[in-house]
CSV table of C-alpha atoms in Angstrom, one decimal:
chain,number,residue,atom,x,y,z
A,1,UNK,CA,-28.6,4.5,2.8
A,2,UNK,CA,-25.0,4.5,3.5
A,3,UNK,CA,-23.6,0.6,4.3
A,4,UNK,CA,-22.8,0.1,7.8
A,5,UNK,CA,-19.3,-1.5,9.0
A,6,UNK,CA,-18.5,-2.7,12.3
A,7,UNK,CA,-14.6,-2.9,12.6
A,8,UNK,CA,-12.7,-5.3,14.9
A,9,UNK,CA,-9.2,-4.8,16.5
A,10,UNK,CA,-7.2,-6.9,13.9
A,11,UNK,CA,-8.4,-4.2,11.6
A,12,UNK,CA,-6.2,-1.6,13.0
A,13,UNK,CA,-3.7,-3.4,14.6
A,14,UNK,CA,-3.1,-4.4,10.4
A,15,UNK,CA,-4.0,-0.8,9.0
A,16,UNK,CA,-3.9,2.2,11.3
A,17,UNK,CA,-5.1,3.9,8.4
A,18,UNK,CA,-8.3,1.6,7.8
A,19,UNK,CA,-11.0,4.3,8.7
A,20,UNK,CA,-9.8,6.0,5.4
A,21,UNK,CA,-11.2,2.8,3.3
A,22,UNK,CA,-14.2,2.9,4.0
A,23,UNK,CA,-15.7,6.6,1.9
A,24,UNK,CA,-19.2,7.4,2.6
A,25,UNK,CA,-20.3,4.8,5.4
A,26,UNK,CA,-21.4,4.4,8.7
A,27,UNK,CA,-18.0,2.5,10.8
A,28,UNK,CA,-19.1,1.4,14.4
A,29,UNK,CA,-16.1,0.2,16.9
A,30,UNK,CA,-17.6,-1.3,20.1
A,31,UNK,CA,-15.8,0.2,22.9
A,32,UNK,CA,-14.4,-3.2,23.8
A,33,UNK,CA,-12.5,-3.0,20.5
A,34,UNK,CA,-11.3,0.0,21.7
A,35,UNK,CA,-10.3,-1.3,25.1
A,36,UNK,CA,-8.5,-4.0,23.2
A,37,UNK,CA,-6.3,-2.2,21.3
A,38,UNK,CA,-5.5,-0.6,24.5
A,39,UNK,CA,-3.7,-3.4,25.4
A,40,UNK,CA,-1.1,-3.4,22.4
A,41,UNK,CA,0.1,0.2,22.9
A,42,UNK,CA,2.8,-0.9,25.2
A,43,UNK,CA,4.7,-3.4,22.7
A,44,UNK,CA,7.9,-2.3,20.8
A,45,UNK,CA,6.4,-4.2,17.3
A,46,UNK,CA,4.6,-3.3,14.7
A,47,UNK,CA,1.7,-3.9,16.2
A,48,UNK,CA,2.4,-1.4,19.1
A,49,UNK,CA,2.8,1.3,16.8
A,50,UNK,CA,0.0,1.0,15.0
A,51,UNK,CA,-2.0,0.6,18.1
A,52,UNK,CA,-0.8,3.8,19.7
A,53,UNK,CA,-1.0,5.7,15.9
A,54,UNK,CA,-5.1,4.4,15.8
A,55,UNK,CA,-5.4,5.9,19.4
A,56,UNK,CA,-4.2,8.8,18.7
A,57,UNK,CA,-6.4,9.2,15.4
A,58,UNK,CA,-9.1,8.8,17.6
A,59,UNK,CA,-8.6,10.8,20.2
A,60,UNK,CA,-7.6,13.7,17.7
A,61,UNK,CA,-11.5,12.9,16.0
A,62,UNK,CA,-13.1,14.0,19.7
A,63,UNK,CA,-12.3,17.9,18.4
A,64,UNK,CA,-14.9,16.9,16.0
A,65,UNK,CA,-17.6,15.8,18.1
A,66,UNK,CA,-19.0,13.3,20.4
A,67,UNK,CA,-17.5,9.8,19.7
A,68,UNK,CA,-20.6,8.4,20.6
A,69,UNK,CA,-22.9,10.3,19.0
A,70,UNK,CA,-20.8,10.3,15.7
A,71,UNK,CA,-17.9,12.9,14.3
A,72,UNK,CA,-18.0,13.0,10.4
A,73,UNK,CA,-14.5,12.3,8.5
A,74,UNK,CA,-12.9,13.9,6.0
A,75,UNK,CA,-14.0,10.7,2.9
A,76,UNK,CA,-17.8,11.1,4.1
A,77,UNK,CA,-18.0,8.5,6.7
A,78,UNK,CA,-19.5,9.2,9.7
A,79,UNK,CA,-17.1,7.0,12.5
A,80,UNK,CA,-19.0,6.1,16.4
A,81,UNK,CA,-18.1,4.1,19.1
A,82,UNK,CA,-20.6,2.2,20.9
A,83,UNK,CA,-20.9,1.5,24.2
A,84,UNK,CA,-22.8,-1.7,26.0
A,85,UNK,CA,-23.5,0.1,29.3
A,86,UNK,CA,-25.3,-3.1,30.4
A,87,UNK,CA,-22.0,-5.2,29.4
A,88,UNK,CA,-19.2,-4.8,32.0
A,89,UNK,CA,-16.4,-4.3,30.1
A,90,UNK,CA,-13.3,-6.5,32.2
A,91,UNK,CA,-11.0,-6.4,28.7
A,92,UNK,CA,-10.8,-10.3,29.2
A,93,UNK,CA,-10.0,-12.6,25.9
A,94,UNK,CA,-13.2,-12.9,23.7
A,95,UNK,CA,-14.4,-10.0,25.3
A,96,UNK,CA,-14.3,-7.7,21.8
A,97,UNK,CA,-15.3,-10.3,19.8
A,98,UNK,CA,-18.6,-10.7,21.7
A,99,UNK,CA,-19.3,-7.1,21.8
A,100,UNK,CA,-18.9,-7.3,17.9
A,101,UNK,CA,-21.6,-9.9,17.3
A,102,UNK,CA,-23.4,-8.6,19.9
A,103,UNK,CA,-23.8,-5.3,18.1
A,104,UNK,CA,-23.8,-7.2,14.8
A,105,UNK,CA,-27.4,-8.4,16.4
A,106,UNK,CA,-28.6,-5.0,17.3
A,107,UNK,CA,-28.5,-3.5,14.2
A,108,UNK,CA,-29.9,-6.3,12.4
A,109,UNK,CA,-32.9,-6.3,15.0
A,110,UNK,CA,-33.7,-2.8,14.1
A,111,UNK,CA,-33.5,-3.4,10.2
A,112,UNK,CA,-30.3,-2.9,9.3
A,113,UNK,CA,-27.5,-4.9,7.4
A,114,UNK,CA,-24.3,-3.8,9.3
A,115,UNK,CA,-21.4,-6.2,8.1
A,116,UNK,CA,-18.6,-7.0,10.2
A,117,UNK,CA,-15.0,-6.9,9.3
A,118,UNK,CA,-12.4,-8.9,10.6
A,119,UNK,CA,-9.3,-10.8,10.1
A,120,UNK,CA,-10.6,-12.9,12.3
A,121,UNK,CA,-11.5,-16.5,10.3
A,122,UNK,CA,-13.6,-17.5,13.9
A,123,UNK,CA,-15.0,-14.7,13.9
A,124,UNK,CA,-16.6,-14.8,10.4
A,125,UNK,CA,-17.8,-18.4,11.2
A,126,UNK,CA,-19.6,-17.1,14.2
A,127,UNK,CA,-21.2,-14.2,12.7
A,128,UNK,CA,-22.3,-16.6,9.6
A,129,UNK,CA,-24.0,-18.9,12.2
A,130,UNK,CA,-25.8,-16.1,13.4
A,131,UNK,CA,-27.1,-14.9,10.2
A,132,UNK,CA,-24.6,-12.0,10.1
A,133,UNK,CA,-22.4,-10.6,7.0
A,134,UNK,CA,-18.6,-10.6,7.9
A,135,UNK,CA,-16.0,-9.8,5.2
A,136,UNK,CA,-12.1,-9.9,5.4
A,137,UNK,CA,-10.5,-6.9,5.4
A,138,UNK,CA,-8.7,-6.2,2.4
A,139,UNK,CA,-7.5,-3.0,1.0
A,140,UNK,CA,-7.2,-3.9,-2.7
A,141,UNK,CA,-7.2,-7.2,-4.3
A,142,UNK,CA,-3.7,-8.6,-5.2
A,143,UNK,CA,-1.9,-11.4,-7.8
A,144,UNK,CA,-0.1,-13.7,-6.1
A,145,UNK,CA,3.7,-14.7,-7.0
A,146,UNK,CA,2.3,-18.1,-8.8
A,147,UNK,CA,0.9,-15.5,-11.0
A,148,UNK,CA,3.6,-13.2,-11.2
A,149,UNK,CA,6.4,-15.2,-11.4
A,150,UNK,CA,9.2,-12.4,-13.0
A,151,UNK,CA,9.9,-14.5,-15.9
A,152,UNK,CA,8.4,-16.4,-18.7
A,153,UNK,CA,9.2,-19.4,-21.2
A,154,UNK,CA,9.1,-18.1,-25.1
A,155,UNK,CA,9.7,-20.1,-28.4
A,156,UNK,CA,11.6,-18.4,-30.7
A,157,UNK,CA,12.4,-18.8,-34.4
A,158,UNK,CA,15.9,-20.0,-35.3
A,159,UNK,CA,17.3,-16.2,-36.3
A,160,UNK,CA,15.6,-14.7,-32.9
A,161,UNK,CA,17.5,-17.3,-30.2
A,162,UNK,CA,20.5,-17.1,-32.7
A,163,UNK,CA,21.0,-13.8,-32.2
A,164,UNK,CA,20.5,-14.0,-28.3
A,165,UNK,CA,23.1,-16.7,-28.3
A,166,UNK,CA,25.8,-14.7,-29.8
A,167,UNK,CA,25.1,-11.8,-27.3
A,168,UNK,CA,23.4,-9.7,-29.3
A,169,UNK,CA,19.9,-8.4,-28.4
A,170,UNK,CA,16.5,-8.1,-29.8
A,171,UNK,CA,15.9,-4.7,-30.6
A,172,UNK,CA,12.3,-3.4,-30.8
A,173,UNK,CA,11.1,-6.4,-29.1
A,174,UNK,CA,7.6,-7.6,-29.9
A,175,UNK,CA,6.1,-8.8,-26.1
A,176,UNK,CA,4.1,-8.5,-23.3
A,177,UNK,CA,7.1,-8.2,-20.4
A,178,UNK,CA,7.6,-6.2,-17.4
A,179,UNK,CA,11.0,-4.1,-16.7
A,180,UNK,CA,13.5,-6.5,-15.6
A,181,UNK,CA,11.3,-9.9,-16.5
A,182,UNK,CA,13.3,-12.6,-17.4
A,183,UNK,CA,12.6,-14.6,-20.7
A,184,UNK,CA,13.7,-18.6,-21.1
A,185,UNK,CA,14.2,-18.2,-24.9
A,186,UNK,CA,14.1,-21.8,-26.6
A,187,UNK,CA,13.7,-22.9,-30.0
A,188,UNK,CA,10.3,-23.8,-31.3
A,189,UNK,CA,9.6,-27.5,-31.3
A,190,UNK,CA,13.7,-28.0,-29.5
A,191,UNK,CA,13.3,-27.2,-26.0
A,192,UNK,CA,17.0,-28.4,-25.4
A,193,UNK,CA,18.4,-25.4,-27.7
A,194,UNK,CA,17.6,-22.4,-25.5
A,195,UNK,CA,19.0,-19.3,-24.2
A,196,UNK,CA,18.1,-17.2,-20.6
A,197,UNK,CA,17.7,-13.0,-21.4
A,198,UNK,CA,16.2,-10.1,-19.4
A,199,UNK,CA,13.6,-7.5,-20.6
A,200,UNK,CA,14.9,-3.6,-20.9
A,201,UNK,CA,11.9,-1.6,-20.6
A,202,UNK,CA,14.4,1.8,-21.4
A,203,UNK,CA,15.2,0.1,-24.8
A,204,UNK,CA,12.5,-2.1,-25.4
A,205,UNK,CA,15.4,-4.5,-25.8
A,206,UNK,CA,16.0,-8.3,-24.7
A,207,UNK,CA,19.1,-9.1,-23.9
A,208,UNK,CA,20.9,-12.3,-23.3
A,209,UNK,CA,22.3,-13.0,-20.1
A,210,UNK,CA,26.4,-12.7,-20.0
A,211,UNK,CA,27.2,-15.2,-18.0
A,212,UNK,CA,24.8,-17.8,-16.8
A,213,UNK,CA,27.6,-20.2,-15.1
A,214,UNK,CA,29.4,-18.1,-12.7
A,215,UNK,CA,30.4,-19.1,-9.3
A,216,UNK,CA,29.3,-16.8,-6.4
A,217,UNK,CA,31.3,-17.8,-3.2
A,218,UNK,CA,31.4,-21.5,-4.7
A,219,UNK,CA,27.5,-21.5,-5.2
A,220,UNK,CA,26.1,-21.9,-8.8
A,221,UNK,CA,22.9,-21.9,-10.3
A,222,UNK,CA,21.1,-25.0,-10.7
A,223,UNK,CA,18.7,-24.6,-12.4
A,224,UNK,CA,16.8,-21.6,-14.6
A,225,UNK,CA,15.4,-19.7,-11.7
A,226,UNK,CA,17.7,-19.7,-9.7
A,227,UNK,CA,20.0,-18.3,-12.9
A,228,UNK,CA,17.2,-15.3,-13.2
A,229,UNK,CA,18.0,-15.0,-9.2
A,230,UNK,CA,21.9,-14.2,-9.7
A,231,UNK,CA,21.4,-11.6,-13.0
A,232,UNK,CA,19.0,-10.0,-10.5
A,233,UNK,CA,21.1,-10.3,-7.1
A,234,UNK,CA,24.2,-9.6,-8.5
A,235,UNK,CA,23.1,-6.2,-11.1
A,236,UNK,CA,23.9,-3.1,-8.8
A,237,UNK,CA,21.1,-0.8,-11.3
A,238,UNK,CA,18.7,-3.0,-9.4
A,239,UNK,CA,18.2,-1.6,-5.9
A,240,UNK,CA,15.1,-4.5,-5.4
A,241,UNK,CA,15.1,-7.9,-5.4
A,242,UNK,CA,12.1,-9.7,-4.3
A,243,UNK,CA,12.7,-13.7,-4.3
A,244,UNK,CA,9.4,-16.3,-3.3
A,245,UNK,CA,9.0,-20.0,-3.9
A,246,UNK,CA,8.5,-22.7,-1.7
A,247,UNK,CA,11.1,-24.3,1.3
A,248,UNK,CA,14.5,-25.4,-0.7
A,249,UNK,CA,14.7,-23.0,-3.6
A,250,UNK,CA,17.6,-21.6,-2.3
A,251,UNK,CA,15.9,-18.1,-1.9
A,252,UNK,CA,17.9,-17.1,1.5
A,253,UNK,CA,21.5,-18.9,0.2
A,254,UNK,CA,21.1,-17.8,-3.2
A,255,UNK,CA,20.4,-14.3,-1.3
A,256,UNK,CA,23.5,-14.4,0.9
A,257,UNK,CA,26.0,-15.6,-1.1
A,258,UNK,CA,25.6,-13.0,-3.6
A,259,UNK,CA,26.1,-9.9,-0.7
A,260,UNK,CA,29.1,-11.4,0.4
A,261,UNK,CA,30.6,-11.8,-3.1
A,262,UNK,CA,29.6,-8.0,-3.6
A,263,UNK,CA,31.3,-7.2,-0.1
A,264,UNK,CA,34.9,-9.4,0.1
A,265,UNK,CA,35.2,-9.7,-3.7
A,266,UNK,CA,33.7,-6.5,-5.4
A,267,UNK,CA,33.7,-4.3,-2.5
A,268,UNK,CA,30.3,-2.8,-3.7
A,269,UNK,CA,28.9,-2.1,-0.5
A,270,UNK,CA,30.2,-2.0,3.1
A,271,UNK,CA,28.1,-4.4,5.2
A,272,UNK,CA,25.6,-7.5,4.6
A,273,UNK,CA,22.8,-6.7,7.1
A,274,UNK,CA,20.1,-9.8,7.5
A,275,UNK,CA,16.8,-8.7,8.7
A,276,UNK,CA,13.9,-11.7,10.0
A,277,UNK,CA,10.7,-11.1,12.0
A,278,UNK,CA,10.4,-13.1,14.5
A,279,UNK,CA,7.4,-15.2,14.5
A,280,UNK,CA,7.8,-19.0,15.9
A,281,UNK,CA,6.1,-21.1,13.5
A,282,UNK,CA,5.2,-23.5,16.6
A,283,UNK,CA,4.6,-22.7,20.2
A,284,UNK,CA,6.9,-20.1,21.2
A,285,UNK,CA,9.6,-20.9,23.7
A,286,UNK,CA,9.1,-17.6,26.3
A,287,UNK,CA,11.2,-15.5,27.4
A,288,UNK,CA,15.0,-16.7,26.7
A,289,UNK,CA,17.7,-15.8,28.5
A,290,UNK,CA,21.2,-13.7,27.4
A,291,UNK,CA,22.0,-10.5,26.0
A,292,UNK,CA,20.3,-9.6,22.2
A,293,UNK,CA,22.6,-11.5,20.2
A,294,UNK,CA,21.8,-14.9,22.5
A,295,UNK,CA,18.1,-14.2,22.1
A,296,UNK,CA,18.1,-13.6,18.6
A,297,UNK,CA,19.8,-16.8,18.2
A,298,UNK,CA,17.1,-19.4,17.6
A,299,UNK,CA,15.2,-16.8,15.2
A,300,UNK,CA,18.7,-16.5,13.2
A,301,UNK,CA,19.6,-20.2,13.4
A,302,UNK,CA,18.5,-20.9,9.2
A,303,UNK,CA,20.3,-17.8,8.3
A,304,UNK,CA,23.6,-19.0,10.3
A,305,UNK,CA,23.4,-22.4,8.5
A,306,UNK,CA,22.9,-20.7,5.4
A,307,UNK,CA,26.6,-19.2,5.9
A,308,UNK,CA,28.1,-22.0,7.3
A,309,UNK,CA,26.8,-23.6,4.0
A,310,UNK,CA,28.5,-20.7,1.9
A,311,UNK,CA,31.5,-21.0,3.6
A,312,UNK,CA,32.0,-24.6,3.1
A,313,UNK,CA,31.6,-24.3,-0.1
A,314,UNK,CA,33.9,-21.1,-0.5
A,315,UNK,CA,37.0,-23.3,0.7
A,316,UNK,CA,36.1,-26.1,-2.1
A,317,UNK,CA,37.0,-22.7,-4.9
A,318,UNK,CA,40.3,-22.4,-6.1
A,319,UNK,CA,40.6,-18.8,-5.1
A,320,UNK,CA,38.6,-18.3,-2.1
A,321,UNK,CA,36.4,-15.2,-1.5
A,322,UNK,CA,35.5,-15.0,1.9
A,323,UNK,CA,37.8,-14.5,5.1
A,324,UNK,CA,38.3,-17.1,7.7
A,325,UNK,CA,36.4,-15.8,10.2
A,326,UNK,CA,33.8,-15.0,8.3
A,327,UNK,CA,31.1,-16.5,10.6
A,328,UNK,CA,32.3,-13.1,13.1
A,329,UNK,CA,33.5,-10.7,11.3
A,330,UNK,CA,31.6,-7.2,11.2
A,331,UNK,CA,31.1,-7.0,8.0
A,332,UNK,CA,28.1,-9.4,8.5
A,333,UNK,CA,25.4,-8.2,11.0
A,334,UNK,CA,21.8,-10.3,12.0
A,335,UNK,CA,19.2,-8.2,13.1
A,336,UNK,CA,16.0,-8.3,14.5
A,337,UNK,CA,13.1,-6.4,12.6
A,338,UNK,CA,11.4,-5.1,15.7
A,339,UNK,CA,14.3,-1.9,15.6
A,340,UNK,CA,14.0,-1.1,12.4
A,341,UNK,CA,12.1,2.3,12.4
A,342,UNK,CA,13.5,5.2,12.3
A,343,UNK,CA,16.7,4.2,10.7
A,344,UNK,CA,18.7,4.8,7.4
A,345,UNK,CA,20.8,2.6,5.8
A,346,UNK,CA,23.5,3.8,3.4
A,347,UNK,CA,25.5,1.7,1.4
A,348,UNK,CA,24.6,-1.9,2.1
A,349,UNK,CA,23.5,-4.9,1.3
A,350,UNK,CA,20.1,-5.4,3.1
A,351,UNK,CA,18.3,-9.1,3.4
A,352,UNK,CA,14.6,-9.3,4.8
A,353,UNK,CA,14.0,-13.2,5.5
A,354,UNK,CA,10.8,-15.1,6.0
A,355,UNK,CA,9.0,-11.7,4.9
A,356,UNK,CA,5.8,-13.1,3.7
A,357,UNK,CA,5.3,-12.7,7.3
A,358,UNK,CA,5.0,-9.0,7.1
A,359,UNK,CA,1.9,-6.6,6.7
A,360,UNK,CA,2.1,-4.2,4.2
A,361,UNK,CA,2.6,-1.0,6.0
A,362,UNK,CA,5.7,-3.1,7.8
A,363,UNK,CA,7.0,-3.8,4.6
A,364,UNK,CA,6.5,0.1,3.8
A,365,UNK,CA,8.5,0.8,7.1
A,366,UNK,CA,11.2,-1.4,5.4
A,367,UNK,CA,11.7,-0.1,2.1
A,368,UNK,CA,11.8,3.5,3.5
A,369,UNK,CA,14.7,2.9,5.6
A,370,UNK,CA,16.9,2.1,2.0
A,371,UNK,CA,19.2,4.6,1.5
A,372,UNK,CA,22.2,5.8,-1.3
A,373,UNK,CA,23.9,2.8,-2.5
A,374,UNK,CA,22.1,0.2,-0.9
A,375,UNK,CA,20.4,-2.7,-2.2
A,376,UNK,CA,17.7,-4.4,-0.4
A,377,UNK,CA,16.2,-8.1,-1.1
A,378,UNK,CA,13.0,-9.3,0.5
A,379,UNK,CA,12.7,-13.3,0.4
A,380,UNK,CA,9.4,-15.5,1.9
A,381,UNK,CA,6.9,-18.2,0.7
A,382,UNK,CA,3.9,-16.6,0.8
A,383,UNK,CA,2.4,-20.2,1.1
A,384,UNK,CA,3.8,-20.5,4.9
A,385,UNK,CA,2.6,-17.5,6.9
A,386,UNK,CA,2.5,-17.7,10.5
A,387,UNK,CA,1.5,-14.3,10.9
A,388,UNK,CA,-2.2,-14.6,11.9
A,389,UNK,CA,-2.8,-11.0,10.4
A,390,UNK,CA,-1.9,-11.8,7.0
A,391,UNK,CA,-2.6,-14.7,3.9
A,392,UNK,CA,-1.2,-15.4,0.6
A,393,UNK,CA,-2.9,-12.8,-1.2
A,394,UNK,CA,-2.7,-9.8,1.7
A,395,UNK,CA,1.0,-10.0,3.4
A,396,UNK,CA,3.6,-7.6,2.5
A,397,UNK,CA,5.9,-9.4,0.1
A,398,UNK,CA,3.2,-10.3,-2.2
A,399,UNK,CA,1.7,-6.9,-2.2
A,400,UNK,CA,5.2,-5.2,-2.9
A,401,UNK,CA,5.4,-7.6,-5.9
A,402,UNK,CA,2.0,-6.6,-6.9
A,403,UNK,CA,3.3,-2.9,-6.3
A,404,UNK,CA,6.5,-2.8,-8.1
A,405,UNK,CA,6.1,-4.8,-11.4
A,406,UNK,CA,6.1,-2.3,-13.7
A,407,UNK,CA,9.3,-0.4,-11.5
A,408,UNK,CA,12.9,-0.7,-13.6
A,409,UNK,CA,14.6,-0.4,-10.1
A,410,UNK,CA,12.9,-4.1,-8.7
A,411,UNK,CA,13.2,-7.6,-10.5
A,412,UNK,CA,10.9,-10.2,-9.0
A,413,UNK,CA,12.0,-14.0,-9.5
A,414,UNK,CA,9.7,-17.1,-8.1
A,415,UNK,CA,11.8,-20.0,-7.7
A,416,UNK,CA,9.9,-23.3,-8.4
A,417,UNK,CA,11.9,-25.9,-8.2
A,418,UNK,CA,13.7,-27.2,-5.3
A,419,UNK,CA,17.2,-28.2,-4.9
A,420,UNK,CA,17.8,-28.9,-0.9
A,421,UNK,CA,17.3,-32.2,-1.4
A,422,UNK,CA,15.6,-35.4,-3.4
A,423,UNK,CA,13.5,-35.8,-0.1
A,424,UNK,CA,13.1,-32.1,0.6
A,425,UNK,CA,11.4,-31.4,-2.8
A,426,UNK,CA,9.3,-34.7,-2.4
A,427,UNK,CA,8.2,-33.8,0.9
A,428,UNK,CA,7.3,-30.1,-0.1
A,429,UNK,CA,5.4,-32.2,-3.3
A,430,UNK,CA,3.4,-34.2,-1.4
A,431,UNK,CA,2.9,-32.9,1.8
């Protein structure tokens, strides 16, 4: 007998596409779920679109059949929506959520093991109480970025990291690495004689880094990572950069200060364009007032410091590579992610902030708007998701990491150690 599914709203408002995941089952939506998503259609997110692309989907299935006696999809499963004609559906909070247990209960009464999937955490704790099975949604289980860090620590014998440290590479190199993984070479048994390289999948070749102490904008590495983080940033072959690691890394700055060296100093691309969702990690404020730039304000504040930081230290330099009024100029635009869709972006520099706060088919959104010449770097802590759609394992930026690993266009780096501050990395230690 074919498993039965009962699907909540989260579901689709995550995957428009979820029906497809589910081959050779029975998939029930209550009609509340339905009414629910209703609701969403009108929103200019995400969210919105996905809500309207699953209302279509359905609609398009009543060609098949009767929704409520069942239509029959294309991977086996036979898809209804169920109706509580004693229930008086008033689309009120809780109201899907109810009708989800409720029908949870009915099938179980008649013998049946129907098992309800949501994003919902509450949810899952209710259904448990009642004896139900509710899972998380999850399309396909993925490593997280404490797992797949983009580089590794080797010991090496003393004609290996000699070689490395004249600038010559290893040829036929005998490892386990991904394209574009990054290798801390040190000597066995001398940790302090060391050298940083990068894997060429092409060549099959490690190759020492050429300079590991240059100044971008008056920021320098400081430390290993963050190293790793410049070769990748700064290496036009590599159209994507995917940066994670907890609060003070220097993921964003680190991020930033290599586009505007590639804009005013190299003249590699024609614009630095900043990208951040905008989710409120507390209680959001409302509606604010001004025009888009005024709105957007708040969201952008950390990217604005970020600059101002840049800046300052740009002066400190010798021979300064940023403009005066570099805080204004056009060169540098701060976006909101919400008008993404349906663009293309030629020849720039593209930064996508906070995006561990993205699903995966935003993300996919994201990366399809890349065009020629343009480089695009995603940064986030998958550790501090608002996004109530999403955790550390199933949000966007970890699954593009997951996704692109073995890719020679994309080098992944997570940052471990922070450099914000003595109390910054103590508080992100211990609290």
């Amino acid at each position: 007998m074919p498993e039965t599914y009962i699907l909540d709203t989260n579901v689709f408002l995550f995957d428009p596409q979820a029906l497809e995941h589910f081959p050779g089952s029975q998939l029930l939506i209550p009609l509340e779920v339905v009414e629910e998503i209703d609701h969403f259609k009108h929103d200019s997110t995400e969210t919105g679109h996905n809500a309207r692309q699953v209302a279509h989907l359905i609609d398009r299935m009543r060609g098949k059949g009767s929704l409520r006696d069942g239509v029959r999809l294309a991977n086996g499963s036979t898809l209804r929506i169920v109706a509580d004609e004693s229930a008086v559906v008033t689309g009120g909070d809780g109201q899907a959520a109810a009708a989800i247990l409720r029908l949870g209960k009915q099938f179980q009464e008649a013998g049946l093991a129907p098992v309800i999937i949501t994003q919902n955490v509450n949810l899952r704790v209710k259904a448990d109480a009642l004896g139900l099975d509710a899972r998380d949604y999850e399309q396909a289980p993925a490593r997280d970025t404490n797992t797949l860090r983009g580089w590794q620590v080797m010991e090496m014998d003393v004609a290996q990291l000699e070689m490395l440290r004249s600038g010559q590479p290893l040829r036929q190199f005998q490892g386990v690495l991904q394209p574009n993984e990054y290798v801390y070479a040190k000597l066995k048994g001398q940790a302090k004689v060391a050298c940083c390289a990068r894997y060429y999948a092409e060549n099959n070749e490690l190759w020492p880094l050429a300079d590991t102490t240059r100044v971008v904008c008056g920021i320098r590495s400081l430390n290993v990572e963050q190293t790793f983080t410049l070769d990748a940033l700064l290496d036009e072959s590599i159209k994507l950069v995917t940066l994670a690691g907890k609060a003070g890394t220097g993921k964003t700055l680190l991020a930033m200060a290599a586009g505007l060296q590639q804009i005013f100093a190299d003249n590699r691309y024609q614009r630095l364009l900043v990208f951040r969702p905008t989710m409120p990690v507390s209680r959001d404020l409302g509606y604010l007032p001004g025009d888009l730039s005024e709105k957007m304000r708040p969201w952008m504040q950390p990217v604005f410091d970020a600059l101002d930081f840049i800046r300052s230290q740009d002066k400190k330099c010798p021979a300064r590579t940023l403009p005066n009024d570099v805080m204004s100029c056009p060169e540098i635009s701060v976006e909101p992610l919400t008008y993404i869709r349906g663009r293309s972006i030629p020849n720039q520099y593209i930064i996508i902030d906070e995006a561990q706060n993205l699903t995966p088919l935003e993300v996919k959104t994201v990366i399809t708007r890349v065009g020629a010449g343009s480089k695009i770097i995603l940064t986030g802590d998958p550790e501090q998701i608002d996004n109530p759609y999403v955790n550390a394992y199933s949000n966007g930026l970890t699954r593009l990491v997951d996704k692109f690993l073995a890719s020679p266009l994309s080098a992944h780096v997570t940052l471990m150690r922070g450099e914000r501050s003595e109390l910054a990395e103590t508080a992100a230690m211990l609290l």
